[in-house]
Every structure is written in structure tokens, then in C-alpha cells.
Amino acid sequence: MSLQLYNSLTNQMETFESLEPGVVRMYSCGPTVYDFAHIGNFRSFLFGDLLRRTLELFDYQVHHVMNITDVGHMVEGETDKMSEAANRMKVNKKSGRVPEGAVEDPNDPYQIADYYTNAFLEDARKLGYKIASEYPENVPKATDHIEGMQGMIKRLIERDHAYVAEDGVVYFSVESFPKYGELSGNTLEKLQSGAGGRVSDENQSRKRHPADFMLWKPDQHHVMKWDSPWGVGYPGWHIECSVMASELLGRDVIDIHTGGEDLIFPHHECEIAQSCGASGAESFARYWIHARFLMVEGEKMSKSKGNFFTARDVFNGDATGSEVHPAVLRYELIKSHYRANMNFTKKGLEDSSGVVKRMLDFEARLEQETGGQAAEVDLSHPVLSKFAAALSSDLNISEALAVVIPWLRQEHRDPRESLAVWRAVNSVLGITDITEESAGGDPIFDQVQQWGEEMKEARSRKDWDASDAARQKIIDAGYEVQMVKDGGVVITKSLA
RNA sequence: GGCGCUGUGGCCGAGUGGCUUAGGCACAGGUUUGCAAAACCUGGUACGCGGGUUCGAUUCCCGCCGGCGCCUCCA
């Protein structure tokens, strides 16, 4: 089965072929760790996860790497993201929102980075993001690869792709790399004509070309700094990905590179320039796959609009008013096509919870009927072949789900075969292996069970008023009640 | 201004030059039920606007209008 993917590099659909048969080397741009990752980040990360799992369904062995950006790069106004995080951390520590002992010293950027790295990994694992379980071997931190970055910068200088400017800053010379602009369409001419008044500040005059970008900046005052041949300072933002991709994947040319669409320019354009400039290879990644942005209730997510949600805001109910099971958030974030704008809504989350519940019930029933003994199936199975065909068409998840969901409802005469099919489907969707870790510690769980007993007892007396009262209390507590034929009552926590 | 994506029924969201032309949610009717819920069965409505190509277009082409992203830190 041939996998079609939309390649941002060529702006067209292409048939995927790996460089080495049966093996895929894939890199995803990961999170910055100055704050909790938000649902938009996870939409992009989970798209990478879906791609990886799809490749695995097609029997590729996937070596997937994702970085953690823990260097606080300078931003406009000379504020370092790590210093900002430190200030936030101090406030949060005072108000008790950061657990005791989690961050001893808010002025230590490594502690802050560790804190948010752990939070990210925790959220990512809850969401079934496979690579989060491969930390640290496939999830490198930028600060652990400073030496490699310096090596690549040296090589770029040797090969005349980079230079040290009057102010001591090392810049990449975009004019030395004719292909600059190939990915984003922002060629040098276009950049110049569209630049307007944005690039005419003091720093620009020291560059040979306004689009030249920083590789190393000597700066004694930066919160994170390292010794280097160009003075004590810190690396540019783009160099880390070029370095970690080649170091961890062991190749100058990799198969797939993923990220959010906003990274196309300048980040990925610059990665290509650096990697190809240093290696001399024709290309860096052969397929560039980008996910579209996530909207919230029809609007761009932004802090000022109050619709800016982290994954944990959604889990704990701060986003929608009720707690959300991680599997539901995962489903919600992967259920629409990665190259379409996705609209995150409370309604969508409720829809998703219904589907997730159906999947969980379905799997539980089959596991019970078969004792967990699945038959052998492969992609030639009618359901799987349709499912795989849909995914092979540029990850058409909607069509794939349209194959699976109605199938769940059908009569399953051969539960062992159905279980095997389901396991293959779920190896891509990753829904039912997310277990309910959060519900175990629910303080009102015992109370709710107590109401359930009351309800059952009242029903046996046909005391409908008492039964209804107990039922209402359970529902108000955020649980669902199901009657069973023999007079029993089954209580489940609402998924969203 | 430049580059790219996009506009489908009440909502979300696939797809196709003509063939009973997804799926989900919601809604309506039904089965079930003490009443509900859940579950199951049944049902309806669509292709932004204007041209063109064609025997025939929601699907191809052109124009227009609208939405979104990037061009500056950002998944």
C-alpha cells in the first residue's frame, strides 16, 4: 500500500518512499519548556504521533526524534523567555500553585526547564503520545547538544556559509545558500521587497543581508550561557534542530520532518540552510509535513481572548467546566485532518466523548468474550484494508473513522477476529490504551457509589421518588448512571 | 503587497464529473423503560456567488466574495 503525503517542500501530494527500505527516520519540532504546553501544541504533536503510528501500521520501523527546547532564546525587547518564566514561577510558588519542592530555586533556569519538561512529558503520556515514553533517548534537550551546535557552526564558517560580524555575532549567510526560500517561498528577493520597515534596526546593519540569521551570540548577561570559540554566549534558535536531527537519527538526510505550519518560516527554512550548508547534501528532510493551526470556538487562541488552554486546563475542567478524560482530548485533537484548520469546541469534545465511550465499551466487551485471545489478521481484512487505504491518502483520518465507527455497531460473530482488527485500528488511534488514571483519586467516588446503592435499594422497593433523587445527585456529581436488567445500577464517570 | 491553505445539510466533517454519492453529533419517529438515560432501528435536509468547459459539475477552468496561516517570537 503506498502512502500519499502532502509535502510542503513541493506543495504537492507525493508517494512516500523511505531512503532505507522499511525504515523511517523522522524528526518533530518539540515544545519550548518555559511554560505548560497548550492544546494547539498538542494538536501538532499528536499529528506527528498519528503519522508515526500510521507508518508503523504499514510495517515501517520508525525512528522518531523530538527535541525539547530548553534554551531561553532572546526575544524582542531583550527579554529572555527563561527570565520571564522565572518571574512567573516566583509568583506561582508564592500562591502555592507549584508543588512544594518542585522548583527549589526559580532563578535556576535548569530547574524551571526540568519542571516544565516533566509537566510536558506527563501531559503527553496521558494523551498517548508515543515518543513521550521514549524519553530521554529519543527526546533530546537542546542544552545537552551545545557542543554539537558549536561543531556545526564551525563547519558552516569553514564552508563559507557563516561569518562573524563586527559585533562578534555569528550569522548564517543566506546569500551563500541559493536554495534559501525553497520551502517557504520566501526567496531573498521576496523577503527584501516585503520587508518594509521591519528589518532596519541597528542589528541589521551589521549583517551582510537582512535575512541572515544568528547562529551564536556572545552575551555575558544571558541567563543560559556557554563558552565558545566566539565568546561566552548562547546558540541561535534554529541550529539545535539541525544538530539533534542528524546526531540522533544518524543521517545528514532524513525522511520526514514535521511541525506546526508557523514553523515553515523562518525556522524550517533556516534548518534546511544550516543542515545542507554543513553537510553539503542536496536536501535535509525529504518530506516536510506541517499541521494547520487550531482554533478555539472559531477564534484564534490567544491569552488576551481568554481562550488559551493548556492540556491540563482541559483535563481538570478549567477549559470547559467539566473534567475531560485524556482519551477524549486525544480523539478530539486527532479526529480532523491535519491540514485543515481545526476548531476546538466544547460541543466537539462532547461528541468525541461519545465515540470514545463507544470504543471503550466495545473493546471491553470483546476482551471479555474472547478472554483477550485475538485471532491473526493482516491489512487484507476488509475493515482494515479500508481503514489503511483511508490513512494512506494523506492521513485521511475522517474517512478512516467513517470505516471504523459504524463497524463497532455491527454484529460481531467472530469476536476473536474483531478483537484483532480493533487492536490494529487502535494501534493507530491510540484511544483505549489511555487508562483512567485520574478517576482513581476522585474524592467523591465513594460518595457516588453510596448514592448508587441507595438508588438500587429504592428501586427494589419501587420507591421511584427516592430512586430519582439519588440518581439526580449522581448526575450532578458528573457521573452517568445506567440501569441493568437485573435491577443493578452501573455508574461511570462522564468522559467530558 | 508576496507565499500557501480553505468555503459541503442545524453543527462537525469526508468524498466524487453522472451510479440509492461517507461518518459523527443534534433533531424527529419507533423498540425498550416506572419515568428518564443508555442501547438498538428508521428518517430528512448540502455542496459560498457569478461565468465558462461538458451531453452532464458540488467535483475541472476563470473571476468575485468570505475564512485562516506565514512573511517578526510562536505548534
XYZ file of C-alpha atoms (C1' of nucleotides) in Angstrom:
571
model
C 0.000 0.000 0.000
C 1.512 3.319 -0.989
C 1.284 6.221 1.394
C 0.467 9.609 -0.093
C 1.623 12.666 1.817
C 1.385 16.362 1.111
C 4.930 17.664 1.018
C 5.271 21.328 1.973
C 8.583 21.405 0.143
C 6.971 20.827 -3.244
C 3.423 21.867 -2.354
C 2.021 18.704 -3.776
C 0.926 15.227 -2.895
C 3.702 12.676 -3.168
C 4.068 8.943 -2.728
C 6.164 8.315 0.331
C 9.324 6.293 -0.102
C 11.873 5.959 2.661
C 15.583 6.265 1.938
C 16.258 2.914 3.534
C 13.634 0.256 2.777
C 11.411 -0.455 5.758
C 12.947 2.216 7.962
C 11.750 5.774 8.506
C 13.796 8.470 10.176
C 11.538 11.211 11.383
C 12.057 14.407 13.354
C 9.414 16.546 15.001
C 9.923 20.001 16.407
C 9.045 19.761 20.065
C 7.979 22.117 22.807
C 9.715 25.017 24.451
C 9.745 24.482 28.173
C 9.165 27.886 29.661
C 5.506 27.123 30.244
C 2.867 24.369 30.035
C 2.153 23.113 26.522
C -1.245 24.162 25.187
C -3.756 22.232 23.131
C -2.510 23.820 19.920
C 0.940 22.435 20.594
C -0.567 19.035 21.224
C -2.634 19.127 18.053
C 0.608 19.431 16.150
C 2.450 16.838 18.256
C -0.381 14.328 18.024
C -0.499 14.716 14.271
C 3.155 13.620 14.292
C 2.157 10.712 16.508
C -0.617 9.720 14.119
C 1.809 9.809 11.207
C 4.283 7.663 13.094
C 1.639 5.135 14.088
C 0.341 5.021 10.528
C 3.837 4.300 9.246
C 4.078 1.537 11.830
C 0.773 0.091 10.681
C 2.376 -0.112 7.244
C 5.206 -2.096 8.798
C 7.831 0.579 8.775
C 10.280 0.649 11.609
C 10.122 4.286 12.680
C 12.933 6.085 14.427
C 11.225 9.196 15.721
C 13.041 12.038 17.466
C 11.601 15.145 19.053
C 13.554 17.901 20.758
C 12.935 19.801 23.952
C 13.860 23.456 23.539
C 15.188 24.429 26.921
C 17.372 27.341 25.877
C 15.665 30.644 26.568
C 16.338 32.487 23.367
C 16.231 36.241 23.345
C 13.042 37.805 22.186
C 12.188 41.320 21.168
C 12.885 43.886 23.835
C 15.791 41.792 25.076
C 13.666 39.739 27.436
C 14.732 36.176 27.834
C 11.928 33.603 27.918
C 13.634 31.896 30.818
C 13.722 35.109 32.858
C 10.036 35.604 32.177
C 9.387 32.050 33.272
C 11.414 32.644 36.434
C 9.259 35.638 37.313
C 6.087 33.688 36.709
C 7.446 30.822 38.736
C 8.135 33.072 41.712
C 4.536 34.263 41.701
C 3.211 30.720 41.322
C 5.381 29.421 44.133
C 4.057 32.114 46.445
C 0.461 31.293 45.620
C 1.131 27.591 46.158
C 0.328 26.579 42.601
C 3.671 24.889 42.224
C 4.048 21.776 44.376
C 6.427 22.068 47.302
C 9.950 21.106 46.323
C 9.253 21.000 42.582
C 11.397 24.012 41.893
C 13.813 24.898 44.688
C 15.313 27.924 43.032
C 13.260 29.841 40.474
C 16.369 31.701 39.407
C 17.906 28.476 38.163
C 16.763 28.134 34.539
C 17.593 24.431 34.516
C 15.161 23.789 37.339
C 12.448 25.675 35.538
C 13.143 23.808 32.317
C 13.051 20.495 34.184
C 9.787 21.373 35.822
C 8.071 22.153 32.529
C 9.752 19.269 30.740
C 8.301 16.858 33.267
C 4.911 18.515 33.008
C 5.052 18.193 29.248
C 6.012 14.519 29.369
C 3.235 13.827 31.846
C 0.618 15.513 29.652
C 1.988 13.900 26.500
C 1.886 10.415 28.015
C -1.687 10.945 29.157
C -2.521 11.827 25.576
C -0.913 8.655 24.292
C 1.931 10.447 22.538
C 4.238 7.519 21.925
C 7.523 9.362 21.882
C 6.953 10.704 25.392
C 7.669 7.187 26.615
C 10.991 7.226 24.804
C 12.443 9.977 26.950
C 15.288 10.694 27.099
C 16.755 8.518 24.325
C 14.626 9.952 21.528
C 13.699 13.205 23.211
C 16.906 15.235 23.464
C 17.323 18.568 25.182
C 18.958 21.436 23.371
C 21.227 22.206 26.316
C 22.747 18.733 26.050
C 23.850 19.407 22.485
C 25.660 22.727 22.703
C 28.898 21.090 21.664
C 27.348 19.656 18.530
C 25.882 23.040 17.691
C 29.270 24.653 18.011
C 30.698 21.955 15.755
C 28.113 22.658 13.091
C 28.693 26.412 13.373
C 32.439 25.864 12.904
C 31.767 23.748 9.839
C 29.451 26.398 8.420
C 32.127 29.047 8.887
C 34.723 26.803 7.224
C 32.432 26.211 4.296
C 31.764 29.952 3.933
C 28.114 29.652 4.864
C 28.587 31.669 8.030
C 30.647 34.633 9.216
C 31.471 36.523 12.367
C 30.113 40.075 12.157
C 31.690 43.212 13.648
C 29.640 42.817 16.801
C 31.035 39.304 17.314
C 27.764 37.576 16.447
C 27.963 34.569 14.149
C 25.456 34.777 11.308
C 24.426 32.366 8.603
C 24.823 33.973 5.214
C 21.622 33.332 3.286
C 23.251 34.526 0.063
C 25.677 31.623 0.315
C 22.768 29.210 0.032
C 20.913 29.632 -3.268
C 18.074 27.337 -2.246
C 17.062 29.626 0.628
C 13.324 30.149 0.241
C 12.610 26.838 -1.418
C 10.420 25.591 1.411
C 8.516 28.740 2.368
C 8.500 30.594 -0.917
C 10.223 33.461 0.873
C 13.108 33.858 -1.516
C 15.590 36.618 -0.906
C 14.045 38.956 -3.482
C 10.608 38.469 -1.998
C 11.861 38.982 1.521
C 13.561 42.187 0.553
C 10.553 43.634 -1.198
C 8.212 42.654 1.588
C 10.455 43.590 4.450
C 9.178 47.152 4.761
C 10.384 48.909 7.855
C 10.736 45.807 9.934
C 14.376 44.982 9.421
C 16.064 48.338 9.572
C 17.200 48.429 13.166
C 20.748 48.679 14.366
C 21.491 44.942 14.366
C 20.539 44.639 10.736
C 23.295 46.947 9.574
C 25.941 44.527 10.806
C 24.587 41.685 8.727
C 25.591 41.171 5.141
C 21.994 40.511 4.223
C 18.888 41.427 6.250
C 17.715 37.805 6.221
C 20.956 36.461 7.689
C 20.135 34.757 10.939
C 22.013 34.286 14.157
C 23.922 31.094 14.919
C 25.785 32.156 18.035
C 25.515 35.286 20.097
C 28.235 36.219 22.590
C 26.409 37.615 25.609
C 27.686 37.599 29.175
C 24.296 38.543 30.583
C 22.158 35.825 29.066
C 20.679 33.554 31.745
C 21.912 30.425 29.985
C 25.386 30.741 28.512
C 28.269 28.568 27.371
C 31.886 29.062 26.457
C 32.628 29.013 22.737
C 35.250 29.996 20.159
C 33.145 33.149 19.632
C 32.907 34.084 23.274
C 30.616 33.174 26.136
C 27.070 33.241 24.888
C 24.213 31.181 23.536
C 23.178 29.495 20.270
C 20.588 30.642 17.780
C 17.176 29.070 17.799
C 17.354 27.104 14.552
C 20.693 25.360 14.996
C 19.508 22.970 17.703
C 17.120 21.099 15.436
C 19.658 20.726 12.634
C 22.158 19.295 15.075
C 19.919 16.982 17.073
C 18.215 15.604 13.980
C 21.482 14.499 12.425
C 23.075 13.370 15.691
C 20.191 11.259 16.911
C 18.948 9.970 13.589
C 22.494 9.359 12.445
C 21.995 10.778 8.945
C 22.526 14.069 7.170
C 19.384 13.436 5.147
C 16.294 12.240 6.982
C 12.957 11.049 5.670
C 10.350 13.180 7.383
C 10.326 16.420 9.334
C 7.119 17.614 10.991
C 5.951 20.695 12.836
C 3.273 23.345 13.032
C 2.678 25.444 9.966
C 4.057 28.541 11.647
C 7.468 26.908 11.751
C 7.803 26.784 7.973
C 9.337 30.214 8.078
C 11.763 31.092 9.378
C 12.551 28.022 11.480
C 12.437 25.194 8.969
C 13.787 27.311 6.124
C 16.796 28.056 8.297
C 17.199 24.437 9.368
C 17.480 23.427 5.735
C 20.077 26.109 5.059
C 22.156 25.048 8.066
C 21.935 21.313 7.586
C 22.576 21.335 3.866
C 25.216 24.020 4.264
C 27.079 21.936 6.813
C 26.668 18.528 5.181
C 26.829 19.535 1.549
C 23.864 17.268 0.884
C 21.179 18.218 -1.618
C 18.429 18.073 0.959
C 17.835 17.821 4.691
C 14.437 16.191 5.053
C 12.808 14.674 2.009
C 9.266 15.203 3.218
C 8.198 18.242 5.203
C 4.788 17.763 6.724
C 3.059 20.628 8.528
C -0.082 20.738 10.633
C -2.533 23.615 10.459
C -3.421 25.754 13.429
C -6.034 25.007 15.998
C -8.827 27.497 16.585
C -10.868 27.684 19.775
C -14.610 28.240 19.391
C -13.992 29.759 15.982
C -11.323 32.191 17.098
C -7.587 32.213 17.158
C -6.377 31.018 20.506
C -4.811 33.853 22.439
C -4.197 34.760 26.029
C -5.997 38.074 25.691
C -9.203 36.436 24.447
C -9.248 34.072 27.398
C -9.489 31.045 25.114
C -5.932 29.920 25.648
C -5.918 26.433 27.125
C -3.165 24.125 28.232
C -3.779 20.381 28.119
C -4.140 20.340 31.888
C -6.727 23.127 31.747
C -8.804 20.776 29.633
C -8.180 17.700 31.803
C -9.140 19.380 35.032
C -12.188 21.177 33.669
C -10.888 24.764 33.701
C -11.390 24.973 29.948
C -14.945 23.693 29.560
C -16.403 23.496 33.038
C -16.163 19.730 33.340
C -13.293 17.308 33.598
C -12.170 15.692 30.379
C -10.699 12.223 30.026
C -7.317 12.344 28.254
C -8.522 9.848 25.650
C -11.318 12.249 24.751
C -8.897 15.116 24.279
C -6.658 12.896 22.192
C -9.559 11.866 19.997
C -10.736 15.451 19.660
C -7.274 16.601 18.599
C -6.695 13.879 16.010
C -10.170 13.481 14.551
C -9.888 16.105 11.871
C -7.451 16.319 9.023
C -4.077 17.742 9.964
C -4.004 20.088 7.004
C -7.353 21.689 7.784
C -7.939 24.306 10.401
C -9.359 22.556 13.362
C -11.919 24.173 15.587
C -11.714 23.128 19.214
C -15.112 23.408 20.873
C -16.926 22.197 23.933
C -19.508 20.634 21.654
C -16.800 18.797 19.741
C -15.385 17.474 22.976
C -18.808 16.156 23.957
C -19.178 14.480 20.563
C -15.777 12.924 20.989
C -16.589 11.605 24.422
C -19.495 9.651 22.950
C -17.246 7.993 20.397
C -14.509 7.252 22.916
C -17.036 5.710 25.255
C -18.315 3.514 22.471
C -14.776 2.391 21.708
C -14.028 1.626 25.342
C -17.260 -0.345 25.740
C -16.628 -2.171 22.507
C -13.139 -3.224 23.486
C -14.207 -4.247 26.987
C -16.954 -6.429 25.557
C -14.653 -8.139 23.085
C -11.942 -8.668 25.673
C -14.483 -10.295 27.903
C -15.970 -12.511 25.196
C -12.592 -13.708 23.988
C -10.643 -13.710 27.216
C -8.207 -11.439 25.440
C -7.396 -14.046 22.796
C -7.248 -12.322 19.452
C -7.100 -14.046 16.087
C -4.495 -13.283 13.447
C -5.400 -10.643 10.905
C -3.480 -8.504 8.466
C -4.218 -5.484 6.323
C -6.114 -7.592 3.821
C -9.016 -7.823 6.248
C -11.929 -5.868 4.697
C -12.242 -3.389 7.560
C -8.517 -2.895 7.995
C -7.874 -2.561 4.309
C -10.407 0.270 4.054
C -9.046 1.852 7.222
C -5.485 1.672 5.940
C -6.458 2.901 2.486
C -8.037 5.987 4.030
C -4.949 6.706 6.112
C -2.700 6.152 3.135
C -4.420 9.060 1.452
C -2.547 11.847 3.221
C -3.722 10.640 6.628
C -7.426 10.918 5.886
C -8.487 10.229 9.428
C -12.129 11.218 8.881
C -12.595 8.618 6.206
C -10.723 6.096 8.329
C -13.046 6.774 11.259
C -16.052 6.512 8.972
C -14.953 2.931 8.298
C -14.428 2.025 11.928
C -17.242 3.692 13.838
C -20.189 2.040 12.068
C -18.311 -1.260 12.229
C -18.295 -1.061 16.022
C -22.082 -1.204 15.976
C -22.325 -4.239 13.746
C -22.867 -7.739 14.918
C -19.565 -9.429 15.687
C -19.921 -13.115 15.021
C -16.230 -13.795 15.387
C -15.130 -11.768 18.398
C -11.540 -13.022 18.236
C -11.163 -11.735 14.730
C -12.902 -8.483 15.614
C -10.611 -8.012 18.575
C -7.577 -8.413 16.343
C -8.981 -5.871 13.896
C -9.741 -3.490 16.707
C -6.253 -3.797 18.153
C -4.749 -2.895 14.790
C -7.096 0.077 14.457
C -6.341 1.193 17.969
C -2.613 0.884 17.404
C -3.099 3.918 15.188
C -5.834 5.749 17.073
C -4.263 5.075 20.459
C -7.532 5.683 22.281
C -8.246 2.755 24.553
C -4.758 2.289 25.917
C -5.162 5.558 27.723
C -6.430 4.354 31.052
C -8.278 6.409 33.580
C -5.515 7.400 35.940
C -7.269 10.492 37.128
C -10.546 8.911 38.216
C -8.963 6.667 40.826
C -8.243 9.546 43.130
C -11.640 11.135 42.869
C -12.582 12.159 46.414
C -16.308 11.894 45.810
C -16.137 8.457 44.232
C -17.137 6.643 47.427
C -19.996 9.032 47.982
C -21.244 8.434 44.457
C -21.114 4.660 44.945
C -23.122 5.176 48.127
C -25.838 7.019 46.185
C -25.782 4.190 43.692
C -26.553 1.732 46.473
C -29.380 3.946 47.710
C -30.798 4.077 44.235
C -30.630 0.339 43.793
C -32.290 -0.255 47.119
C -35.055 2.280 46.413
C -35.696 0.662 43.058
C -36.136 -2.727 44.658
C -38.919 -1.162 46.782
C -40.301 0.616 43.690
C -39.807 3.855 45.582
C -39.376 5.927 42.445
C -39.112 9.294 44.209
C -36.170 8.144 46.319
C -34.566 6.481 43.325
C -34.888 9.609 41.193
C -33.442 11.784 43.955
C -30.391 9.551 44.292
C -29.970 9.432 40.542
C -30.052 13.216 40.296
C -27.313 13.527 42.914
C -25.096 11.142 40.955
C -25.654 13.023 37.716
C -24.974 16.354 39.391
C -21.658 14.968 40.592
C -20.611 14.420 37.000
C -21.324 10.716 36.694
C -23.541 8.726 34.384
C -25.995 6.117 35.502
C -27.017 3.053 33.545
C -29.723 0.615 34.502
C -29.067 -3.029 34.048
C -31.810 -5.617 33.500
C -31.419 -7.420 36.812
C -32.079 -4.199 38.730
C -28.454 -3.273 39.129
C -27.014 0.177 38.622
C -23.781 0.880 36.788
C -22.091 4.190 37.456
C -19.445 5.596 35.163
C -17.669 8.870 35.242
C -18.522 11.250 32.425
C -15.650 11.423 29.974
C -16.137 15.076 29.143
C 1.928 43.698 -1.199
C 4.225 38.362 -1.541
C 3.675 32.804 -0.499
C 0.292 28.919 0.860
C -4.311 26.620 2.617
C -9.647 26.801 2.687
C -15.526 27.699 1.981
C -20.263 20.920 1.903
C -27.000 19.896 5.074
C -28.795 22.609 12.291
C -23.379 21.689 13.810
C -18.582 18.926 12.983
C -16.534 16.649 8.791
C -15.119 13.063 4.155
C -15.670 12.472 -0.983
C -16.893 12.280 -6.240
C -17.535 14.725 -13.487
C -23.303 11.169 -13.970
C -24.017 5.382 -10.139
C -29.794 4.567 -3.864
C -22.970 9.869 -3.894
C -19.428 8.934 3.819
C -19.288 9.115 9.095
C -20.276 11.604 13.791
C -23.309 14.880 16.786
C -28.021 17.161 17.083
C -33.207 16.626 15.598
C -37.874 13.613 14.524
C -40.443 8.815 14.823
C -40.130 3.863 16.852
C -38.396 -0.574 20.167
C -37.072 -0.876 25.321
C -38.153 1.591 30.228
C -41.882 3.083 36.495
C -40.117 7.852 34.220
C -35.588 9.035 32.146
C -30.712 7.851 30.455
C -28.110 4.323 27.686
C -28.674 0.891 23.723
C -30.927 -0.507 19.075
C -33.991 0.536 14.410
C -35.911 4.244 10.837
C -35.886 9.300 8.527
C -34.923 14.269 6.279
C -32.174 18.425 4.561
C -25.921 20.040 1.180
C -22.182 21.350 -1.750
C -20.100 30.487 -0.945
C -21.501 33.699 -5.534
C -21.131 34.628 -10.981
C -19.402 32.923 -15.566
C -17.042 29.013 -18.714
C -15.743 23.804 -20.445
C -19.056 19.457 -20.908
C -24.459 15.566 -23.167
C -23.999 16.405 -17.751
C -20.268 19.906 -12.335
C -20.760 20.148 -5.720
C -16.467 17.833 -8.283
C -12.445 20.806 -13.875
C -11.168 26.251 -15.516
C -11.668 31.755 -14.761
C -13.381 35.820 -11.826
C -15.521 37.572 -7.292
C -16.665 37.328 -2.105
C -15.512 35.249 2.697
C -12.263 32.433 6.426
C -7.194 31.017 8.034
C -1.765 30.785 8.409
C 3.179 32.590 7.292
C 6.233 36.826 5.634
C 8.517 39.250 13.370
C 8.871 35.113 18.922
C 5.000 31.283 18.212
C 2.795 24.089 17.245
